[in-house]
């Protein structure tokens, strides 16, 4: 998904481009795991509830990155067999910790068996310790009815399609101060 980010990039921040995994983690009660995030150094953005995930490290496969990110961010251990082929792809452009980031995200479904695991934060790295505030299991109905911010912003409108097996290719999503303010005033 080639996005023309230059047309929307009006910052002087250095650009970091990376490939990222995200996971729609579903527990045995059909609830979705979301992490409440924000950047303490950029409080005007507030907080949002996001899908777990992060950057793919050199030499990692998609499944290996999902396994590592879930373990680091939540303490949840999954096997590669629990991770579906990514069927939701998107690009996002945003500022984080003094850099402009262009992420190419591939989102997979991960279904957990057994009791809902307790979320643990002991393996989070320095920034994750600072920027991940909470974790919560949400029903689909709660996500649809919520006035909270979600990342991806389209999560409430895309979740049912994704869970029904649709292949989703989203346009570039831009998170910047002007877009944030405009959306917040609606």
Coordinates of N, CA, C and O in Angstrom, one line a residue:
X1 N 0.9 -1.2 0.0 CA 0.0 0.0 0.0 C 0.9 1.2 0.0 O 1.4 1.6 1.0
X2 N 1.2 1.8 -1.1 CA 2.0 2.9 -1.2 C 1.2 4.2 -0.9 O 0.2 4.5 -1.6
X3 N 1.6 4.9 0.1 CA 0.9 6.1 0.5 C 1.7 7.3 0.1 O 3.0 7.3 0.2
X4 N 1.1 8.4 -0.3 CA 1.8 9.6 -0.5 C 1.8 10.4 0.7 O 1.0 11.3 1.0
X5 N 2.8 10.1 1.6 CA 2.8 10.8 2.9 C 3.4 12.2 2.8 O 3.1 13.0 3.6
X6 N 4.2 12.4 1.8 CA 4.8 13.7 1.6 C 3.8 14.9 1.6 O 4.0 16.0 2.1
X7 N 2.6 14.6 1.0 CA 1.6 15.6 0.9 C 1.0 16.0 2.2 O 0.5 17.1 2.4
X8 N 1.1 15.1 3.2 CA 0.5 15.4 4.5 C 1.6 15.6 5.6 O 1.3 15.9 6.7
X9 N 2.9 15.5 5.2 CA 3.9 15.6 6.2 C 4.4 17.1 6.2 O 5.2 17.5 5.4
X10 N 4.0 17.8 7.2 CA 4.3 19.2 7.3 C 5.3 19.5 8.5 O 5.5 20.6 8.8
X11 N 5.8 18.5 9.0 CA 6.7 18.7 10.2 C 8.2 18.7 9.8 O 8.5 18.3 8.7
X12 N 9.0 19.2 10.7 CA 10.4 19.1 10.4 C 11.1 18.0 11.2 O 12.3 17.9 11.2
X13 N 10.3 17.1 11.7 CA 10.8 16.0 12.5 C 11.5 15.0 11.5 O 11.0 14.8 10.4
X14 N 12.5 14.3 12.0 CA 13.1 13.2 11.2 C 12.0 12.1 10.9 O 11.2 11.9 11.8
X15 N 12.1 11.4 9.8 CA 11.1 10.4 9.5 C 11.7 9.0 9.8 O 12.8 8.7 9.4
X16 N 10.9 8.2 10.5 CA 11.3 6.8 10.8 C 10.2 6.0 10.1 O 9.0 6.1 10.4
X17 N 10.6 5.2 9.1 CA 9.6 4.3 8.4 C 9.9 2.9 8.9 O 11.0 2.4 9.0
X18 N 8.8 2.2 9.2 CA 9.0 0.8 9.7 C 7.8 -0.1 9.5 O 6.7 0.4 9.3
X19 N 8.0 -1.4 9.5 CA 6.9 -2.4 9.3 C 6.5 -2.8 10.7 O 7.4 -3.0 11.6
X20 N 5.2 -2.9 10.9 CA 4.6 -3.1 12.3 C 3.6 -4.2 12.2 O 2.9 -4.4 11.2
X21 N 3.5 -5.0 13.3 CA 2.5 -6.0 13.5 C 1.5 -5.5 14.5 O 1.9 -4.7 15.4
X22 N 0.3 -5.8 14.4 CA -0.8 -5.5 15.4 C -1.6 -6.8 15.5 O -1.7 -7.6 14.5
X23 N -2.2 -7.0 16.6 CA -3.0 -8.2 16.8 C -4.4 -7.8 17.4 O -4.5 -7.1 18.4
X24 N -5.4 -8.4 16.8 CA -6.8 -8.4 17.5 C -6.8 -9.6 18.3 O -7.0 -10.7 17.8
X25 N -6.6 -9.5 19.6 CA -6.5 -10.6 20.5 C -7.9 -10.8 21.1 O -8.5 -9.9 21.7
X26 N -8.5 -12.0 20.9 CA -9.8 -12.4 21.3 C -9.7 -13.4 22.4 O -9.1 -14.5 22.2
X27 N -10.3 -13.2 23.6 CA -10.3 -14.2 24.6 C -11.5 -15.2 24.4 O -12.3 -15.1 23.5
X28 N -11.6 -16.1 25.3 CA -12.6 -17.2 25.2 C -14.1 -16.6 25.4 O -15.0 -17.3 25.1
X29 N -14.2 -15.4 25.9 CA -15.5 -14.7 26.0 C -15.8 -13.8 24.9 O -16.7 -13.0 24.9
X30 N -15.0 -13.9 23.8 CA -15.1 -13.1 22.6 C -14.9 -11.6 22.8 O -15.4 -10.7 22.2
X31 N -14.0 -11.3 23.8 CA -13.7 -9.9 24.1 C -12.3 -9.5 23.4 O -11.5 -10.4 23.2
X32 N -12.1 -8.3 23.1 CA -10.9 -7.8 22.4 C -10.0 -7.1 23.4 O -10.5 -6.2 24.2
X33 N -8.7 -7.4 23.4 CA -7.8 -6.8 24.3 C -7.3 -5.5 23.6 O -6.8 -5.5 22.5
X34 N -7.4 -4.4 24.4 CA -6.9 -3.1 24.0 C -6.0 -2.5 25.1 O -6.3 -2.7 26.3
X35 N -5.0 -1.8 24.7 CA -4.1 -1.1 25.6 C -4.3 0.4 25.6 O -4.3 1.0 24.5
X36 N -4.4 1.0 26.7 CA -4.5 2.4 26.8 C -3.1 3.0 26.7 O -2.3 2.7 27.5
X37 N -2.9 3.9 25.7 CA -1.6 4.5 25.5 C -1.7 6.0 25.4 O -2.8 6.6 25.1
X38 N -0.6 6.6 25.5 CA -0.4 8.1 25.4 C 1.1 8.3 25.5 O 1.9 7.5 25.8
X39 N 1.5 9.6 25.2 CA 2.9 9.9 25.3 C 2.9 11.0 26.3 O 2.4 12.1 26.1
X40 N 3.6 10.8 27.4 CA 3.6 11.7 28.5 C 4.2 13.0 28.1 O 3.8 14.1 28.6
X41 N 5.2 13.0 27.1 CA 5.8 14.2 26.6 C 4.9 15.0 25.7 O 5.3 16.1 25.2
X42 N 3.8 14.5 25.3 CA 2.9 15.1 24.3 C 1.5 15.0 24.8 O 0.6 14.3 24.2
X43 N 1.1 15.6 26.0 CA -0.2 15.4 26.6 C -1.4 15.9 25.8 O -2.5 15.5 26.0
X44 N -1.1 16.8 24.9 CA -2.3 17.4 24.1 C -3.0 16.3 23.3 O -4.1 16.4 22.9
X45 N -2.3 15.2 23.0 CA -2.9 14.1 22.2 C -3.8 13.2 23.1 O -4.5 12.4 22.6
X46 N -3.7 13.4 24.4 CA -4.5 12.6 25.3 C -4.1 11.1 25.3 O -3.0 10.8 25.1
X47 N -5.1 10.3 25.4 CA -4.9 8.8 25.3 C -5.8 8.2 24.3 O -6.8 8.7 23.9
X48 N -5.4 7.0 23.9 CA -6.2 6.2 23.0 C -6.1 4.7 23.4 O -5.2 4.3 24.1
X49 N -7.0 3.9 23.0 CA -7.0 2.4 23.2 C -6.5 1.8 21.9 O -7.2 2.0 20.9
X50 N -5.4 1.1 22.0 CA -4.9 0.5 20.7 C -4.7 -1.0 20.8 O -4.7 -1.6 21.9
X51 N -4.6 -1.6 19.6 CA -4.3 -3.0 19.5 C -2.9 -3.2 19.9 O -2.0 -2.4 19.5
X52 N -2.6 -4.3 20.6 CA -1.2 -4.6 20.9 C -0.4 -4.8 19.6 O -0.9 -5.3 18.6
X53 N 0.9 -4.5 19.7 CA 1.8 -4.7 18.6 C 2.9 -3.8 18.6 O 3.1 -3.0 19.5
X54 N 3.8 -3.8 17.6 CA 4.9 -3.0 17.5 C 5.8 -3.4 16.3 O 5.4 -4.2 15.5
X55 N 7.0 -2.8 16.2 CA 7.8 -3.0 15.1 C 8.4 -4.4 14.9 O 8.6 -5.1 15.9
X56 N 8.5 -4.7 13.7 CA 9.1 -6.0 13.3 C 10.6 -5.9 13.3 O 11.2 -5.0 12.7
X57 N 11.3 -6.7 14.1 CA 12.8 -6.6 14.2 C 13.4 -7.3 13.1 O 12.8 -8.2 12.5
X58 N 14.7 -6.9 12.8 CA 15.4 -7.6 11.7 C 15.4 -9.1 11.8 O 15.7 -9.6 12.9
X59 N 15.1 -9.8 10.8 CA 15.1 -11.2 10.7 C 13.9 -11.9 11.3 O 13.7 -13.1 11.2
X60 N 12.9 -11.1 11.8 CA 11.7 -11.7 12.4 C 10.7 -11.9 11.3 O 10.5 -11.1 10.4
X61 N 9.9 -13.0 11.5 CA 8.7 -13.2 10.7 C 7.6 -12.4 11.3 O 7.7 -12.0 12.5
X62 N 6.4 -12.3 10.6 CA 5.3 -11.6 11.2 C 4.9 -12.3 12.5 O 4.6 -11.7 13.5
X63 N 4.7 -13.7 12.4 CA 4.3 -14.4 13.6 C 5.3 -14.2 14.8 O 4.8 -14.1 15.9
X64 N 6.6 -14.3 14.5 CA 7.5 -14.1 15.6 C 7.4 -12.7 16.2 O 7.5 -12.6 17.5
X65 N 7.1 -11.7 15.4 CA 7.0 -10.3 16.0 C 5.7 -10.3 16.8 O 5.7 -9.6 17.9
X66 N 4.6 -10.9 16.4 CA 3.4 -10.9 17.2 C 3.6 -11.6 18.5 O 3.2 -11.1 19.5
X67 N 4.3 -12.7 18.5 CA 4.6 -13.5 19.7 C 5.4 -12.6 20.6 O 5.1 -12.5 21.8
X68 N 6.4 -12.0 20.1 CA 7.3 -11.2 21.0 C 6.6 -10.0 21.5 O 6.6 -9.7 22.7
X69 N 5.8 -9.3 20.7 CA 5.1 -8.0 21.1 C 4.1 -8.4 22.2 O 3.9 -7.7 23.2
X70 N 3.3 -9.4 22.0 CA 2.3 -9.8 23.0 C 2.9 -10.2 24.3 O 2.4 -9.8 25.4
X71 N 4.0 -10.9 24.3 CA 4.7 -11.3 25.5 C 5.3 -10.0 26.2 O 5.1 -9.9 27.4
X72 N 5.9 -9.1 25.4 CA 6.5 -7.9 26.0 C 5.5 -7.0 26.6 O 5.6 -6.5 27.7
X73 N 4.4 -6.7 25.8 CA 3.4 -5.7 26.2 C 2.4 -6.2 27.2 O 1.9 -5.4 28.0
X74 N 2.1 -7.5 27.2 CA 1.0 -8.0 28.0 C 1.3 -9.2 28.9 O 0.5 -9.6 29.7
X75 N 2.4 -9.9 28.6 CA 2.8 -11.1 29.3 C 2.0 -12.3 28.7 O 2.2 -13.5 29.2
X76 N 1.2 -12.1 27.7 CA 0.5 -13.2 27.1 C 1.4 -14.0 26.1 O 2.1 -13.4 25.3
X77 N 1.4 -15.3 26.3 CA 2.2 -16.2 25.5 C 1.3 -17.0 24.5 O 0.3 -17.6 24.9
X78 N 1.6 -16.8 23.2 CA 0.8 -17.5 22.2 C 1.8 -18.3 21.3 O 3.0 -18.0 21.2
X79 N 1.2 -19.3 20.6 CA 2.0 -20.1 19.7 C 1.7 -19.6 18.2 O 0.6 -19.0 18.0
X80 N 2.6 -19.8 17.3 CA 2.4 -19.3 16.0 C 1.1 -19.8 15.4 O 0.5 -19.1 14.6
X81 N 0.7 -21.0 15.7 CA -0.6 -21.6 15.2 C -1.8 -20.8 15.6 O -2.9 -20.9 15.0
X82 N -1.7 -20.0 16.6 CA -2.9 -19.1 17.1 C -2.9 -17.8 16.3 O -3.9 -17.1 16.4
X83 N -2.0 -17.5 15.5 CA -1.9 -16.2 14.8 C -2.3 -16.4 13.3 O -1.7 -17.2 12.6
X84 N -3.4 -15.8 13.0 CA -3.9 -15.9 11.6 C -3.0 -15.0 10.7 O -2.3 -14.1 11.1
X85 N -3.1 -15.4 9.4 CA -2.4 -14.6 8.4 C -3.0 -13.2 8.4 O -4.2 -13.0 8.5
X86 N -2.1 -12.1 8.4 CA -2.7 -10.8 8.5 C -3.6 -10.5 7.3 O -3.3 -10.7 6.1
X87 N -4.8 -10.0 7.6 CA -5.8 -9.7 6.6 C -6.3 -8.2 6.6 O -7.2 -7.8 5.9
X88 N -5.7 -7.4 7.5 CA -6.0 -6.0 7.6 C -4.7 -5.3 7.5 O -3.8 -5.4 8.3
X89 N -4.5 -4.5 6.5 CA -3.3 -3.7 6.2 C -3.6 -2.2 6.2 O -4.6 -1.8 5.6
X90 N -2.7 -1.5 6.7 CA -2.9 0.0 6.8 C -1.6 0.7 6.9 O -0.6 0.1 7.4
X91 N -1.5 2.0 6.5 CA -0.4 2.8 6.8 C -0.9 3.9 7.7 O -2.0 4.4 7.7
X92 N 0.0 4.4 8.6 CA -0.3 5.5 9.5 C 0.9 6.4 9.6 O 2.1 5.9 9.6
X93 N 0.7 7.7 9.7 CA 1.7 8.7 9.8 C 1.4 9.5 11.1 O 0.3 10.0 11.3
X94 N 2.4 9.6 12.0 CA 2.2 10.3 13.3 C 3.5 10.7 13.9 O 4.6 10.3 13.5
X95 N 3.4 11.6 14.8 CA 4.6 12.1 15.6 C 4.7 11.3 16.9 O 3.7 11.1 17.6
X96 N 5.9 10.9 17.3 CA 6.1 10.2 18.5 C 7.5 10.4 19.0 O 8.5 10.1 18.3
X97 N 7.7 11.0 20.2 CA 9.0 11.2 20.8 C 9.9 11.9 19.9 O 11.1 11.5 19.7
X98 N 9.5 13.0 19.3 CA 10.3 13.9 18.5 C 10.6 13.4 17.1 O 11.4 14.0 16.4
X99 N 10.0 12.3 16.6 CA 10.2 11.8 15.3 C 8.8 11.7 14.6 O 7.8 11.4 15.2
X100 N 8.8 11.8 13.3 CA 7.7 11.5 12.4 C 7.8 10.0 12.0 O 8.8 9.6 11.6
X101 N 6.7 9.3 12.2 CA 6.7 7.8 11.9 C 5.8 7.5 10.8 O 4.6 8.0 10.9
X102 N 6.2 6.7 9.9 CA 5.4 6.2 8.8 C 5.4 4.7 9.1 O 6.5 4.0 8.9
X103 N 4.3 4.1 9.5 CA 4.2 2.7 9.8 C 3.4 2.0 8.7 O 2.3 2.5 8.4
X104 N 3.8 0.8 8.3 CA 3.1 -0.1 7.5 C 2.7 -1.2 8.4 O 3.5 -2.0 8.8
X105 N 1.4 -1.2 8.7 CA 0.9 -2.2 9.7 C 0.1 -3.3 9.1 O -0.7 -3.1 8.2
X106 N 0.4 -4.5 9.6 CA -0.3 -5.7 9.2 C -0.9 -6.3 10.5 O -0.2 -6.6 11.5
X107 N -2.3 -6.5 10.4 CA -3.0 -6.9 11.6 C -3.5 -8.3 11.4 O -4.2 -8.6 10.4
X108 N -3.3 -9.1 12.5 CA -3.7 -10.5 12.5 C -4.7 -10.7 13.6 O -4.7 -10.1 14.7
X109 N -5.5 -11.8 13.5 CA -6.4 -12.2 14.5 C -5.6 -13.3 15.4 O -4.9 -14.1 14.8
X110 N -5.7 -13.2 16.7 CA -5.2 -14.1 17.6 C -6.3 -14.5 18.6 O -6.8 -13.7 19.3
X111 N -6.6 -15.8 18.5 CA -7.7 -16.3 19.4 C -7.0 -17.1 20.6 O -6.2 -18.0 20.4
X112 N -7.4 -16.7 21.8 CA -6.9 -17.4 23.0 C -7.9 -18.5 23.5 O -9.1 -18.3 23.4
X113 N -7.4 -19.6 23.9 CA -8.2 -20.6 24.5 C -8.0 -20.6 26.0 O -7.1 -20.0 26.6
X114 N -9.0 -21.1 26.7 CA -8.9 -21.2 28.2 C -9.3 -19.9 28.9 O -9.9 -19.0 28.2
X115 N -9.0 -19.8 30.1 CA -9.4 -18.6 30.9 C -8.7 -17.3 30.4 O -7.6 -17.4 29.9
X116 N -9.3 -16.2 30.6 CA -8.7 -14.9 30.1 C -7.4 -14.7 31.0 O -7.5 -14.7 32.2
X117 N -6.3 -14.5 30.3 CA -5.0 -14.3 31.0 C -5.0 -12.9 31.7 O -5.6 -11.9 31.3
X118 N -4.3 -12.8 32.8 CA -4.0 -11.6 33.5 C -3.0 -10.8 32.7 O -2.0 -11.4 32.3
X119 N -3.1 -9.6 32.5 CA -2.2 -8.8 31.8 C -1.0 -8.4 32.7 O -1.2 -8.0 33.9
X120 N 0.2 -8.6 32.3 CA 1.4 -8.3 33.0 C 2.2 -7.3 32.3 O 2.3 -7.3 31.1
X121 N 2.9 -6.4 33.0 CA 3.7 -5.4 32.4 C 5.2 -5.5 32.7 O 6.0 -4.7 32.2
X122 N 5.7 -6.6 33.3 CA 7.1 -6.7 33.7 C 8.0 -6.7 32.5 O 9.2 -6.3 32.7
X123 N 7.6 -7.1 31.3 CA 8.6 -7.2 30.2 C 8.5 -6.0 29.3 O 9.2 -6.0 28.3
X124 N 7.7 -5.0 29.6 CA 7.7 -3.8 28.8 C 9.0 -3.0 28.9 O 9.6 -2.9 29.9
X125 N 9.4 -2.5 27.7 CA 10.7 -1.7 27.7 C 10.4 -0.3 28.3 O 9.3 0.0 28.7
X126 N 11.4 0.5 28.3 CA 11.3 1.8 28.9 C 10.2 2.7 28.5 O 9.4 3.2 29.3
X127 N 10.1 2.9 27.1 CA 9.0 3.7 26.6 C 7.6 3.1 26.9 O 6.6 3.7 27.2
X128 N 7.6 1.7 26.8 CA 6.3 1.1 27.0 C 5.9 1.2 28.5 O 4.7 1.3 28.8
X129 N 6.8 1.2 29.4 CA 6.5 1.4 30.8 C 5.9 2.7 31.0 O 5.0 2.9 31.8
X130 N 6.4 3.7 30.3 CA 5.9 5.1 30.4 C 4.6 5.4 29.7 O 3.8 6.2 30.1
X131 N 4.4 4.7 28.5 CA 3.3 5.1 27.6 C 2.1 4.2 27.6 O 1.1 4.5 27.0
X132 N 2.2 3.0 28.2 CA 1.1 2.1 28.3 C 0.5 2.2 29.7 O 1.2 1.9 30.7
X133 N -0.7 2.8 29.8 CA -1.3 3.1 31.1 C -2.2 2.0 31.6 O -2.3 1.9 32.8
X134 N -2.8 1.3 30.7 CA -3.8 0.3 31.2 C -4.1 -0.7 30.1 O -3.7 -0.5 29.0
X135 N -4.7 -1.8 30.5 CA -5.1 -2.8 29.5 C -6.6 -3.2 29.9 O -6.9 -3.3 31.1
X136 N -7.4 -3.5 28.9 CA -8.8 -3.9 29.2 C -9.3 -4.8 28.1 O -8.9 -4.6 26.9
X137 N -10.1 -5.7 28.5 CA -10.8 -6.6 27.6 C -12.2 -5.9 27.3 O -13.0 -5.7 28.2
X138 N -12.5 -5.7 26.0 CA -13.7 -5.0 25.6 C -14.6 -5.9 24.8 O -14.1 -6.7 23.9
X139 N -15.9 -5.8 24.9 CA -16.8 -6.5 24.0 C -16.8 -5.7 22.7 O -16.5 -4.5 22.7
X140 N -17.3 -6.3 21.7 CA -17.4 -5.6 20.4 C -18.5 -4.4 20.6 O -18.3 -3.3 20.1
X141 N -19.5 -4.7 21.3 CA -20.5 -3.7 21.6 C -20.0 -2.5 22.3 O -20.3 -1.4 22.0
X142 N -19.1 -2.8 23.3 CA -18.5 -1.6 24.1 C -17.6 -0.8 23.2 O -17.6 0.5 23.3
X143 N -16.9 -1.4 22.3 CA -16.1 -0.6 21.3 C -17.0 0.2 20.4 O -16.7 1.4 20.2
X144 N -18.0 -0.4 19.9 CA -18.9 0.4 19.0 C -19.6 1.5 19.7 O -19.8 2.6 19.1
X145 N -20.0 1.4 21.0 CA -20.7 2.4 21.7 C -19.8 3.4 22.4 O -20.3 4.4 23.0
X146 N -18.5 3.2 22.4 CA -17.6 4.1 23.2 C -17.3 5.4 22.5 O -17.3 5.5 21.3
X147 N -17.1 6.4 23.3 CA -16.6 7.7 22.8 C -15.1 7.9 22.9 O -14.6 8.9 22.7
X148 N -14.5 6.8 23.4 CA -13.0 6.8 23.5 C -12.3 6.9 22.1 O -12.9 6.5 21.1
X149 N -11.0 7.3 22.1 CA -10.2 7.2 20.9 C -9.7 5.9 20.8 O -9.2 5.2 21.8
X150 N -9.6 5.4 19.5 CA -9.1 4.0 19.3 C -8.0 4.2 18.2 O -8.0 5.1 17.4
X151 N -7.0 3.3 18.3 CA -5.9 3.2 17.3 C -5.9 1.7 16.9 O -5.5 0.9 17.7
X152 N -6.2 1.4 15.6 CA -6.5 2.3 14.6 C -7.8 3.1 14.9 O -8.7 2.6 15.5
X153 N -7.9 4.3 14.3 CA -9.1 5.1 14.5 C -10.3 4.4 14.0 O -11.4 4.6 14.5
X154 N -10.1 3.6 12.9 CA -11.3 2.9 12.3 C -11.7 1.6 13.0 O -12.5 0.9 12.5
X155 N -11.0 1.3 14.1 CA -11.3 0.0 14.8 C -12.8 -0.2 15.0 O -13.3 -1.3 14.7
X156 N -13.6 0.8 15.5 CA -15.0 0.5 15.7 C -15.8 0.1 14.4 O -16.6 -0.8 14.4
X157 N -15.4 0.7 13.3 CA -16.1 0.5 12.1 C -15.6 -0.7 11.3 O -16.3 -1.3 10.5
X158 N -14.3 -1.1 11.6 CA -13.7 -2.2 10.8 C -13.7 -3.6 11.6 O -13.6 -4.6 11.0
X159 N -13.9 -3.5 12.9 CA -13.8 -4.7 13.7 C -14.7 -5.9 13.2 O -14.2 -7.0 13.0
X160 N -16.0 -5.7 13.0 CA -16.8 -6.7 12.6 C -16.5 -7.3 11.3 O -16.5 -8.5 11.1
X161 N -16.1 -6.4 10.3 CA -15.7 -6.9 9.0 C -14.4 -7.8 9.1 O -14.3 -8.9 8.5
X162 N -13.5 -7.3 9.9 CA -12.3 -8.1 10.1 C -12.5 -9.5 10.7 O -12.0 -10.5 10.3
X163 N -13.4 -9.5 11.8 CA -13.7 -10.8 12.5 C -14.5 -11.7 11.6 O -14.4 -12.9 11.7
X164 N -15.2 -11.1 10.6 CA -16.0 -11.9 9.6 C -15.1 -12.4 8.5 O -15.6 -13.1 7.6
X165 N -13.8 -12.1 8.5 CA -12.8 -12.6 7.5 C -12.6 -11.7 6.3 O -11.9 -12.2 5.4
X166 N -13.0 -10.5 6.3 CA -12.8 -9.6 5.2 C -11.3 -9.2 5.1 O -10.6 -9.2 6.1
X167 N -10.9 -9.0 3.9 CA -9.5 -8.5 3.7 C -9.7 -7.0 3.6 O -10.5 -6.5 2.8
X168 N -8.9 -6.3 4.4 CA -9.1 -4.9 4.5 C -7.7 -4.2 4.2 O -6.7 -4.5 4.7
X169 N -7.8 -3.2 3.2 CA -6.7 -2.4 2.8 C -7.1 -1.0 3.1 O -7.9 -0.4 2.3
X170 N -6.6 -0.3 4.1 CA -7.0 1.0 4.5 C -6.1 2.1 3.8 O -4.9 1.8 3.6
X171 N -6.7 3.2 3.6 CA -5.9 4.4 3.1 C -5.0 4.9 4.3 O -5.2 4.5 5.5
X172 N -4.1 5.8 4.0 CA -3.2 6.4 5.0 C -4.0 7.1 6.0 O -4.9 7.9 5.8
X173 N -3.7 6.8 7.3 CA -4.3 7.5 8.4 C -3.3 8.4 9.0 O -2.1 8.0 9.3
X174 N -3.6 9.7 9.2 CA -2.7 10.7 9.7 C -3.2 11.1 11.1 O -4.3 11.5 11.3
X175 N -2.2 10.9 12.1 CA -2.5 11.4 13.4 C -1.6 12.6 13.6 O -0.3 12.5 13.8
X176 N -2.1 13.8 13.5 CA -1.4 15.0 13.8 C -2.2 15.9 14.6 O -3.4 15.7 14.8
X177 N -1.6 17.0 15.1 CA -2.3 17.9 16.0 C -3.6 18.5 15.3 O -4.6 18.6 15.9
X178 N -3.5 18.9 14.0 CA -4.6 19.5 13.4 C -5.8 18.5 13.2 O -6.9 18.8 13.5
X179 N -5.4 17.3 12.8 CA -6.5 16.2 12.7 C -7.1 15.9 14.0 O -8.3 15.7 14.1
X180 N -6.2 15.8 15.0 CA -6.7 15.5 16.4 C -7.6 16.6 16.9 O -8.7 16.2 17.4
X181 N -7.3 17.8 16.7 CA -8.2 18.9 17.2 C -9.5 18.9 16.4 O -10.5 19.1 17.0
X182 N -9.4 18.7 15.1 CA -10.6 18.7 14.3 C -11.6 17.6 14.7 O -12.8 17.8 14.8
X183 N -11.0 16.4 14.9 CA -11.8 15.2 15.3 C -12.4 15.4 16.7 O -13.5 15.0 17.0
X184 N -11.6 16.0 17.6 CA -12.0 16.2 18.9 C -13.2 17.2 19.1 O -13.9 17.1 20.0
X185 N -13.2 18.1 18.1 CA -14.3 19.1 18.2 C -15.6 18.7 17.6 O -16.6 19.4 17.7
X186 N -15.6 17.5 17.0 CA -16.9 17.0 16.4 C -17.8 16.4 17.5 O -17.5 16.0 18.5

